[in-house]
Tab-separated table of C-alpha atoms in Angstrom:
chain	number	residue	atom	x	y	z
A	1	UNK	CA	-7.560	-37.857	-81.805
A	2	UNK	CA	-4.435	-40.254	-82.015
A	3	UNK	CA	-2.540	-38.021	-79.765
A	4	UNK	CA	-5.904	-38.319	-76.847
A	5	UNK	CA	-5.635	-41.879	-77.832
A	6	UNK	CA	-1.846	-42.065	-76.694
A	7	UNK	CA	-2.105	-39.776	-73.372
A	8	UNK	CA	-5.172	-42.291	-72.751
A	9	UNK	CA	-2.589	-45.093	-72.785
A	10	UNK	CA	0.289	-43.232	-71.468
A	11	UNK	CA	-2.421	-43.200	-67.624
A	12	UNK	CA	-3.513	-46.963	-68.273
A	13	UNK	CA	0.269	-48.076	-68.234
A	14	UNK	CA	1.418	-45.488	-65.576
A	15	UNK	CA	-1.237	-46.731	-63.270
A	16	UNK	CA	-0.535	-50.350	-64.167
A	17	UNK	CA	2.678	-49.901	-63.344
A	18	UNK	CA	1.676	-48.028	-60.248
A	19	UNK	CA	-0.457	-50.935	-58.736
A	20	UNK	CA	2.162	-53.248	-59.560
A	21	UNK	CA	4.768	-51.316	-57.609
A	22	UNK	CA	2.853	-50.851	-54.431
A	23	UNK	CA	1.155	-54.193	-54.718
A	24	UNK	CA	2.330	-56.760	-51.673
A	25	UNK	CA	5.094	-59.495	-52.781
A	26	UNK	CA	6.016	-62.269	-50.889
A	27	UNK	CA	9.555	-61.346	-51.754
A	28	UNK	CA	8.921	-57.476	-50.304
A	29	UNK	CA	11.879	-57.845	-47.821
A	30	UNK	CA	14.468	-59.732	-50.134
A	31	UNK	CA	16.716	-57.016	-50.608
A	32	UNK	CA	15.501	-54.527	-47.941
A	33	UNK	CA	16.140	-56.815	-45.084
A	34	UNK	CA	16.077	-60.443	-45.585
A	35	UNK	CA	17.054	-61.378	-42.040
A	36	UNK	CA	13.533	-60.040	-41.107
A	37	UNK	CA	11.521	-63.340	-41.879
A	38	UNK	CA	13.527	-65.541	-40.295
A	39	UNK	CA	13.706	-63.394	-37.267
A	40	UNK	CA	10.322	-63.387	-37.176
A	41	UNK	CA	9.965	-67.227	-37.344
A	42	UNK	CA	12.190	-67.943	-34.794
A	43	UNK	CA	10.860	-65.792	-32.238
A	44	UNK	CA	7.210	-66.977	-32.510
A	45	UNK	CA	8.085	-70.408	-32.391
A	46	UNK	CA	9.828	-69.594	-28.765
A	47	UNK	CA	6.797	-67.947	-27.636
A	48	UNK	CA	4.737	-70.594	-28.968
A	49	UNK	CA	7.160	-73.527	-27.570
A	50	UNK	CA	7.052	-71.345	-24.139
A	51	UNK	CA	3.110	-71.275	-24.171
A	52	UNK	CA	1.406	-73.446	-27.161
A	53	UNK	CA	-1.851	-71.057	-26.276
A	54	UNK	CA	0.195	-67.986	-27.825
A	55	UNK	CA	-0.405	-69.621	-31.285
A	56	UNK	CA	-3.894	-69.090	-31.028
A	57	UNK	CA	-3.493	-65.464	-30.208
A	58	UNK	CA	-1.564	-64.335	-32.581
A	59	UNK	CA	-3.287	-66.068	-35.601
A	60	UNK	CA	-6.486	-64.225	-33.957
A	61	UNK	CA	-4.772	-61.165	-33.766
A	62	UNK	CA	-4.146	-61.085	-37.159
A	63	UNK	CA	-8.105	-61.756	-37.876
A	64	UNK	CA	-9.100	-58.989	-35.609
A	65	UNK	CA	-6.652	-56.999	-37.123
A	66	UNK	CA	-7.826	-57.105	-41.004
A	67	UNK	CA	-11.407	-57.594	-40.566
A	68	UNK	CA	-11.348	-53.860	-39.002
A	69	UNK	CA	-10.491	-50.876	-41.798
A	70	UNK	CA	-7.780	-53.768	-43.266
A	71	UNK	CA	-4.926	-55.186	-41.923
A	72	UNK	CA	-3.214	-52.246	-41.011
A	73	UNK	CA	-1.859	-53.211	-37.281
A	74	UNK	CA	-4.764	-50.644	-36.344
A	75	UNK	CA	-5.732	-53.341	-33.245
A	76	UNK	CA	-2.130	-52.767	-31.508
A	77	UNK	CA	-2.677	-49.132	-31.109
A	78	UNK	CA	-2.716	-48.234	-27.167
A	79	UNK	CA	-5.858	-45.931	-25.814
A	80	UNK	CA	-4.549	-42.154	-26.500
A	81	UNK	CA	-6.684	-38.684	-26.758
A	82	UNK	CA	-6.674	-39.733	-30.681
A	83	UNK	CA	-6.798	-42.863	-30.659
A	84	UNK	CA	-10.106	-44.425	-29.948
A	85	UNK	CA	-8.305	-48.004	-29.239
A	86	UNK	CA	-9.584	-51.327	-31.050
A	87	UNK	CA	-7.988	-53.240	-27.754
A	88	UNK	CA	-11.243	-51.943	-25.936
A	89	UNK	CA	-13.358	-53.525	-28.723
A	90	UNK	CA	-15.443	-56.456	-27.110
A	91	UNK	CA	-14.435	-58.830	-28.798
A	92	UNK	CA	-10.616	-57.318	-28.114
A	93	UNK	CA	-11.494	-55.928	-24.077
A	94	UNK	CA	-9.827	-58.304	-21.236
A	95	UNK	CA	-9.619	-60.958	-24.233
A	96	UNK	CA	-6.874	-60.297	-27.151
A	97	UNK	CA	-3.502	-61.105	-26.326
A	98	UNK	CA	0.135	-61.354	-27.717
A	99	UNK	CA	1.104	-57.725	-27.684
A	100	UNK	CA	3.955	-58.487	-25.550
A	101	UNK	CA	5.335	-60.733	-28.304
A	102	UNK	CA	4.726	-58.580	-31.212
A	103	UNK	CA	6.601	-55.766	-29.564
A	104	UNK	CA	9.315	-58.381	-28.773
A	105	UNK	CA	9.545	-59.493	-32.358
A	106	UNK	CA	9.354	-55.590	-33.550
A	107	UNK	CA	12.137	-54.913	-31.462
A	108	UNK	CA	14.528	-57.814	-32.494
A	109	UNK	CA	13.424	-56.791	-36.229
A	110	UNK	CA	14.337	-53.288	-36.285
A	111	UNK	CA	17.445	-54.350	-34.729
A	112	UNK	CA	18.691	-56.977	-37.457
A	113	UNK	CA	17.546	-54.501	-39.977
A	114	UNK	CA	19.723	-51.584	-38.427
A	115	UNK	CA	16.355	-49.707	-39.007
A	116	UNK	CA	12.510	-49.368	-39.064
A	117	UNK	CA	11.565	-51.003	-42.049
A	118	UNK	CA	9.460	-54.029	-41.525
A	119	UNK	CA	5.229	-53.066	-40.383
A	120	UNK	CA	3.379	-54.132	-37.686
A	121	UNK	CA	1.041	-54.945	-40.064
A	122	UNK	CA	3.569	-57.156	-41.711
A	123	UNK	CA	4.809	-58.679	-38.616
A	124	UNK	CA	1.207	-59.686	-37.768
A	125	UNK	CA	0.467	-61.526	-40.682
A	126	UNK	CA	3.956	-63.420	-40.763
A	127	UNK	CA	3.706	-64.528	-37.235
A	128	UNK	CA	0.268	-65.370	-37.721
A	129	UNK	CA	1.706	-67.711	-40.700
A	130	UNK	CA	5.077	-69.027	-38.526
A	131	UNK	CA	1.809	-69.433	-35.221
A	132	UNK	CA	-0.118	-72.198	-37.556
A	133	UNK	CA	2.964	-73.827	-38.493
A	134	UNK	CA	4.221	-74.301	-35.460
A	135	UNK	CA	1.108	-75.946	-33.656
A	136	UNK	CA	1.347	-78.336	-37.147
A	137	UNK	CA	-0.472	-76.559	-39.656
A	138	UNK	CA	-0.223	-75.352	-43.417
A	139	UNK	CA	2.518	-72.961	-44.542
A	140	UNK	CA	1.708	-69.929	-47.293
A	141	UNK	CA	3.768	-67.389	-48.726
A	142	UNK	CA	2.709	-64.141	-46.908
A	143	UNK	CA	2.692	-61.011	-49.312
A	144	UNK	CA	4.565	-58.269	-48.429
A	145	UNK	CA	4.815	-54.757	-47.698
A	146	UNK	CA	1.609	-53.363	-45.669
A	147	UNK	CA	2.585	-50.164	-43.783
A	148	UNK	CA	0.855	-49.246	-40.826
A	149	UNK	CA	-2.310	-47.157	-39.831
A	150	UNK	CA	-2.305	-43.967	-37.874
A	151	UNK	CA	-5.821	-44.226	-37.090
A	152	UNK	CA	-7.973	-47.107	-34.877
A	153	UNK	CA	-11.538	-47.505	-34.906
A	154	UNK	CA	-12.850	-49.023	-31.385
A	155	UNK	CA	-16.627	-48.455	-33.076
A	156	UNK	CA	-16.101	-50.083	-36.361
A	157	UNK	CA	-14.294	-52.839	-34.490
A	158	UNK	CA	-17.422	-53.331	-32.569
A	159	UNK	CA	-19.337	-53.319	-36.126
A	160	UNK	CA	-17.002	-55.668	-37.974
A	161	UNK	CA	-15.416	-58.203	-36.099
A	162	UNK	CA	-17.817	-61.218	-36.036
A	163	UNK	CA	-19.631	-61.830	-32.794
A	164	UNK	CA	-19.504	-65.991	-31.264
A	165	UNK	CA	-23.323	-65.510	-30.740
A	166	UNK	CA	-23.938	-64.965	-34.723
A	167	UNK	CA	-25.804	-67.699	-36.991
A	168	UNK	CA	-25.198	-68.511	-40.139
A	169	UNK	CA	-26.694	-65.936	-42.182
A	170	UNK	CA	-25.269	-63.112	-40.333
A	171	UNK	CA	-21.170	-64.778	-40.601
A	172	UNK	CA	-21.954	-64.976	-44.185
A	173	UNK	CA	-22.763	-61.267	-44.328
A	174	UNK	CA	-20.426	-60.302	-42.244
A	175	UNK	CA	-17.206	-62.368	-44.308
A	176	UNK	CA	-18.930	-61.021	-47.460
A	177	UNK	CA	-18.592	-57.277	-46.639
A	178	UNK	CA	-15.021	-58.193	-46.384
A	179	UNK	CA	-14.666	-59.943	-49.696
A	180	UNK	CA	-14.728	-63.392	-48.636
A	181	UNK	CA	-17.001	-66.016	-49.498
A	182	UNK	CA	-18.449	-69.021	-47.494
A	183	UNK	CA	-15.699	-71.159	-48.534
A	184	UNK	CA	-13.407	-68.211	-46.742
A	185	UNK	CA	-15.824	-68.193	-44.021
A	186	UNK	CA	-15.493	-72.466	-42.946
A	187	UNK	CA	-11.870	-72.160	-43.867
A	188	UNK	CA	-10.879	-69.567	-41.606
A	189	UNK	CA	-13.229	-70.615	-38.750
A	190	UNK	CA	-11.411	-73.708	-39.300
A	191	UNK	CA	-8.812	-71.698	-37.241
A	192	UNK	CA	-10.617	-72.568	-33.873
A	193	UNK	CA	-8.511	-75.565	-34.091
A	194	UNK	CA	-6.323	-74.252	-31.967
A	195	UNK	CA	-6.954	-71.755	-29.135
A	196	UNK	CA	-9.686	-71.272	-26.270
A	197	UNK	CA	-12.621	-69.032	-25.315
A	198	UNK	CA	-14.034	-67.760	-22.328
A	199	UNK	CA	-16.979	-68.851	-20.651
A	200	UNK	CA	-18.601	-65.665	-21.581
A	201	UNK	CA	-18.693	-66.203	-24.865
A	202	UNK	CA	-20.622	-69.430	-24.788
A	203	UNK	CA	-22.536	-69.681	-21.200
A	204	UNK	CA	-25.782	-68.849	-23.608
A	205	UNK	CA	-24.838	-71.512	-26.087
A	206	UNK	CA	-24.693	-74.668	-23.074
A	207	UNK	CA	-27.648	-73.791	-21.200
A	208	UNK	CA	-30.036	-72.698	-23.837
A	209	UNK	CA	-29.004	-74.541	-27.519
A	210	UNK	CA	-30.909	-77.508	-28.359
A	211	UNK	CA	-28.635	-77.679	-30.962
A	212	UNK	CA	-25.681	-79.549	-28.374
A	213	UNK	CA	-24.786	-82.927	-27.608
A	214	UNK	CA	-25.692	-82.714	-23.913
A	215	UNK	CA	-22.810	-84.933	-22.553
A	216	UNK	CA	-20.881	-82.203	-23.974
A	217	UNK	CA	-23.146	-79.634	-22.543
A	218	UNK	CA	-22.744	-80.636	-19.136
A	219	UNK	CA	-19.031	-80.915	-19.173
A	220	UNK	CA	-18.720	-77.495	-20.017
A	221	UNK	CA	-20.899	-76.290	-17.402
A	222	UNK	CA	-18.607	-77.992	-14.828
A	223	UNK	CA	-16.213	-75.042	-15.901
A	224	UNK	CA	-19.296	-71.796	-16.980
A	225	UNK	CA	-21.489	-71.778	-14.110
A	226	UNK	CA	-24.599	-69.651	-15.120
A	227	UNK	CA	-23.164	-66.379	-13.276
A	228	UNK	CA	-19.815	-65.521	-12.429
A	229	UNK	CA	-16.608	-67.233	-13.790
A	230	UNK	CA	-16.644	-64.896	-17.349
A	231	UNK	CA	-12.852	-65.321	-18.437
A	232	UNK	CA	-12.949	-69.250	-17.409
A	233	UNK	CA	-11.247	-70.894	-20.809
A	234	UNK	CA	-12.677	-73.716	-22.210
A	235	UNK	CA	-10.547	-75.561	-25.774
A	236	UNK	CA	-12.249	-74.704	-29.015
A	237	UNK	CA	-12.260	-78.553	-29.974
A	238	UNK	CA	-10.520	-81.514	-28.561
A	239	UNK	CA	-7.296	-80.580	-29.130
A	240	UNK	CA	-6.710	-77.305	-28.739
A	241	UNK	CA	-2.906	-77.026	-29.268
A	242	UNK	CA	-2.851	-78.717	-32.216
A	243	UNK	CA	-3.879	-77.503	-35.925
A	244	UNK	CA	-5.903	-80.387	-36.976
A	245	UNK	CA	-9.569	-80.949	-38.168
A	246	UNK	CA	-11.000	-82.022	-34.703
A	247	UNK	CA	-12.729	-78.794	-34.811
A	248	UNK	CA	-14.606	-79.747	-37.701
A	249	UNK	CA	-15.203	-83.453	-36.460
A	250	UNK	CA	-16.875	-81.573	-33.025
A	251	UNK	CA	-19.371	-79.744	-35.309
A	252	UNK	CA	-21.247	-82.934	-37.136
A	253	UNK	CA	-21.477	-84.186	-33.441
A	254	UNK	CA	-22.613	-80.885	-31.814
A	255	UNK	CA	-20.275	-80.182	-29.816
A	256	UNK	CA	-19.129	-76.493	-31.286
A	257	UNK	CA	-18.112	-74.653	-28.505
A	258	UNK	CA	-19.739	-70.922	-29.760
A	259	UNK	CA	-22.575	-70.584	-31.572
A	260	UNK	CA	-20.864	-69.451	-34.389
A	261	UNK	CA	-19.115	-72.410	-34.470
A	262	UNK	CA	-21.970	-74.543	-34.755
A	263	UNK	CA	-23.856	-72.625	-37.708
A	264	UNK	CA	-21.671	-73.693	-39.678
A	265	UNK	CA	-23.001	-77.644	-39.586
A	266	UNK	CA	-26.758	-76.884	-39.014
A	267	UNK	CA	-29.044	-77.892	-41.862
A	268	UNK	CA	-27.573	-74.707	-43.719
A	269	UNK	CA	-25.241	-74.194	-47.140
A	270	UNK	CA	-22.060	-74.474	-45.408
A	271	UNK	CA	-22.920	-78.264	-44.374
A	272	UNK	CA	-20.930	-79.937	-47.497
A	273	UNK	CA	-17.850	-77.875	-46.294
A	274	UNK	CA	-17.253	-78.965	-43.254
A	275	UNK	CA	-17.822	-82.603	-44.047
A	276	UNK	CA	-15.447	-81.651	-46.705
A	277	UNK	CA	-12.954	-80.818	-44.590
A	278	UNK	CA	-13.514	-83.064	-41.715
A	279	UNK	CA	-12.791	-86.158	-44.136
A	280	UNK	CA	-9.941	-84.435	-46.427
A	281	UNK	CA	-7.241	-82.982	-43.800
A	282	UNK	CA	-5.229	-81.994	-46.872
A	283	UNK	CA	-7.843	-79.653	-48.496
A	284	UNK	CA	-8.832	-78.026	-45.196
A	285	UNK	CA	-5.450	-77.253	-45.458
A	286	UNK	CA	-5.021	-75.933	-48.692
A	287	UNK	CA	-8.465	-73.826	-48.365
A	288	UNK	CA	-7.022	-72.330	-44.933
A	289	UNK	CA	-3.607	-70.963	-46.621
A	290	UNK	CA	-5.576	-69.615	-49.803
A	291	UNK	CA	-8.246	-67.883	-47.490
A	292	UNK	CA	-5.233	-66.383	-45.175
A	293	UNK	CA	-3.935	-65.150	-48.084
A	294	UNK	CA	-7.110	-63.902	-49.176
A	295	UNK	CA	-7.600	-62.261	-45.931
A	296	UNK	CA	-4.314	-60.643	-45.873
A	297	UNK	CA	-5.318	-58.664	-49.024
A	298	UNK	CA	-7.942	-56.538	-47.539
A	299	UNK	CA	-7.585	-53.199	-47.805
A	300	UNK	CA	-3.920	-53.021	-47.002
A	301	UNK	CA	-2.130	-49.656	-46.878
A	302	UNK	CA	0.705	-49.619	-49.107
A	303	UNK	CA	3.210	-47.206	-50.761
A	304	UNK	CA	3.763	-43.789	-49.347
A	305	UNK	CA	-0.073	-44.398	-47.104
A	306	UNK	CA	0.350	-45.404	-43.732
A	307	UNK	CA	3.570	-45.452	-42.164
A	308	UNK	CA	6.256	-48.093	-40.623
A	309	UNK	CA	5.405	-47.282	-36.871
A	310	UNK	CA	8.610	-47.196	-34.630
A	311	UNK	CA	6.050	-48.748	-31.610
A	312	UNK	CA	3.915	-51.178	-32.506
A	313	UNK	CA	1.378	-49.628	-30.180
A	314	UNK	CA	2.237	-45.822	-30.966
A	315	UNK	CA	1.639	-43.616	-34.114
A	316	UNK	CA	4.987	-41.979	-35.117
A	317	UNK	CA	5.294	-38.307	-34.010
């Protein structure tokens, strides 16, 4: 009995131990290559200074990336006989953007390093981080060590990645199948700060919503006629290049651009968050960093699953 009793405790500690090893650490690339962050920062915030816009894309990148099997870097993967590609997704298709920059900061990376040893997945969520910081937003300590997928899911993408036409109920389910709450939910919508959408996503919302200031209405039909015009970009809130809390000063006035944006001030439970955060900048800011890290957590391939890709947008032979 005493010696079941130790062999019992001999797995709990070995599997402790275990989870501890492969768990992400913001301090992952310390020893392994600590040239790697700073690499990484400085190379997003040329892309970014080149085109403020790119900020937005890569934190969305990031979001696309996780809410889809984890955040594995499965949404870089190029179209290949075994790859069913997330970048044909619809919310991805003619749309997602920064691939050029992520292979640029790969590239640089694996050069400091001497060697493949920083993910996609990793780079993702650290120029996500260095994107928001850049346009003036919170910093976080990213956790470390995701390795990437060798598998994409176009299909699931099209399941999991929230739509702009949901309402409220549905972003709650959809952010709670992910293990995020509706704090989670405001917080990281909070990241339309910054960035743009095309016309396409909310020519429904400006012509039929009753829920719309119509002065705002109207201006954004100057830009989204009723046909034609699809990839027109309008600004998520007022000022788009800047990580702020316009966005959540645009909702109590009903002016969200998507209708997504708009559930989230609409008689409903998420109401007393966005006032929240539209009068206290600093815990808006706080709640964003703790959800990113949150959202960084989910299901994240570590250990010996996965693999460090050599191309971003390539599975390794």
């Amino acid at each position: 009995m005493a010696s079941h009793a130790l062999i019992l405790l001999q797995i709990i500690v070995l599997s402790s131990l275990a989870a501890t090893a492969f768990s992400l650490s913001p301090y992952y690339y310390k020893n392994i290559c600590p040239q790697a962050l700073p690499t990484i920062k400085t190379l997003v915030e040329a892309a970014v200074y080149k085109e403020r816009r790119m900020g937005a894309s890569l934190l969305r990148l990031h979001f696309h990336d996780c809410f889809v099997n984890g955040c594995d870097a499965s949404v870089l993967l190029d179209p290949s006989p075994t790859i069913d590609s997330e970048k044909g997704a619809l919310a991805n298709q003619n749309s997602a953007r920064g691939f050029e920059v992520i292979d640029e900061i790969k590239a640089e990376v694996d050069k400091i390093c001497g060697r493949p040893v920083v993910s996609c997945a990793d780079i993702l969520a650290v120029a996500a981080r260095d994107s928001v910081v850049a346009l003036g937003g919170p910093s976080w300590k990213v956790r470390l060590g995701r390795r990437d997928s060798t598998t994409a899911s176009r299909t699931q993408a099209n399941i999991d990645i929230p739509s702009p036409l949901m309402d409220l109920p549905a972003l709650i389910n959809n952010f709670r199948n992910q293990g995020l709450n509706q704090r989670d939910l405001v917080a990281l919508s909070g990241g339309h700060t910054i960035g743009f959408a095309q016309c396409l996503a909310f020519r429904g919302r400006i012509y039929n919503a009753t829920n719309i200031d119509p002065s705002f209405a109207k201006e954004r039909r100057a830009t989204c006629p009723r046909t034609g015009g699809d990839t027109t970009l309008a600004p998520l809130d007022s000022t788009a290049a800047r990580f702020d809390t316009a966005y959540f000063n645009s909702l109590v006035k009903q002016r969200g651009l998507l209708t997504s944006d708009q559930a989230l001030f609409s008689g409903g439970s998420t109401d007393n968050l966005v006032n929240t955060y539209r009068l206290y900048p600093q815990v808006f800011r706080k709640d964003f960093a703790h959800s990113m890290i949150k959202m960084g957590n989910i299901k994240s391939l570590t250990g010996n699953q996965g693999q460090i890709r050599v191309n971003c947008r390539r599975v390794n032979n």
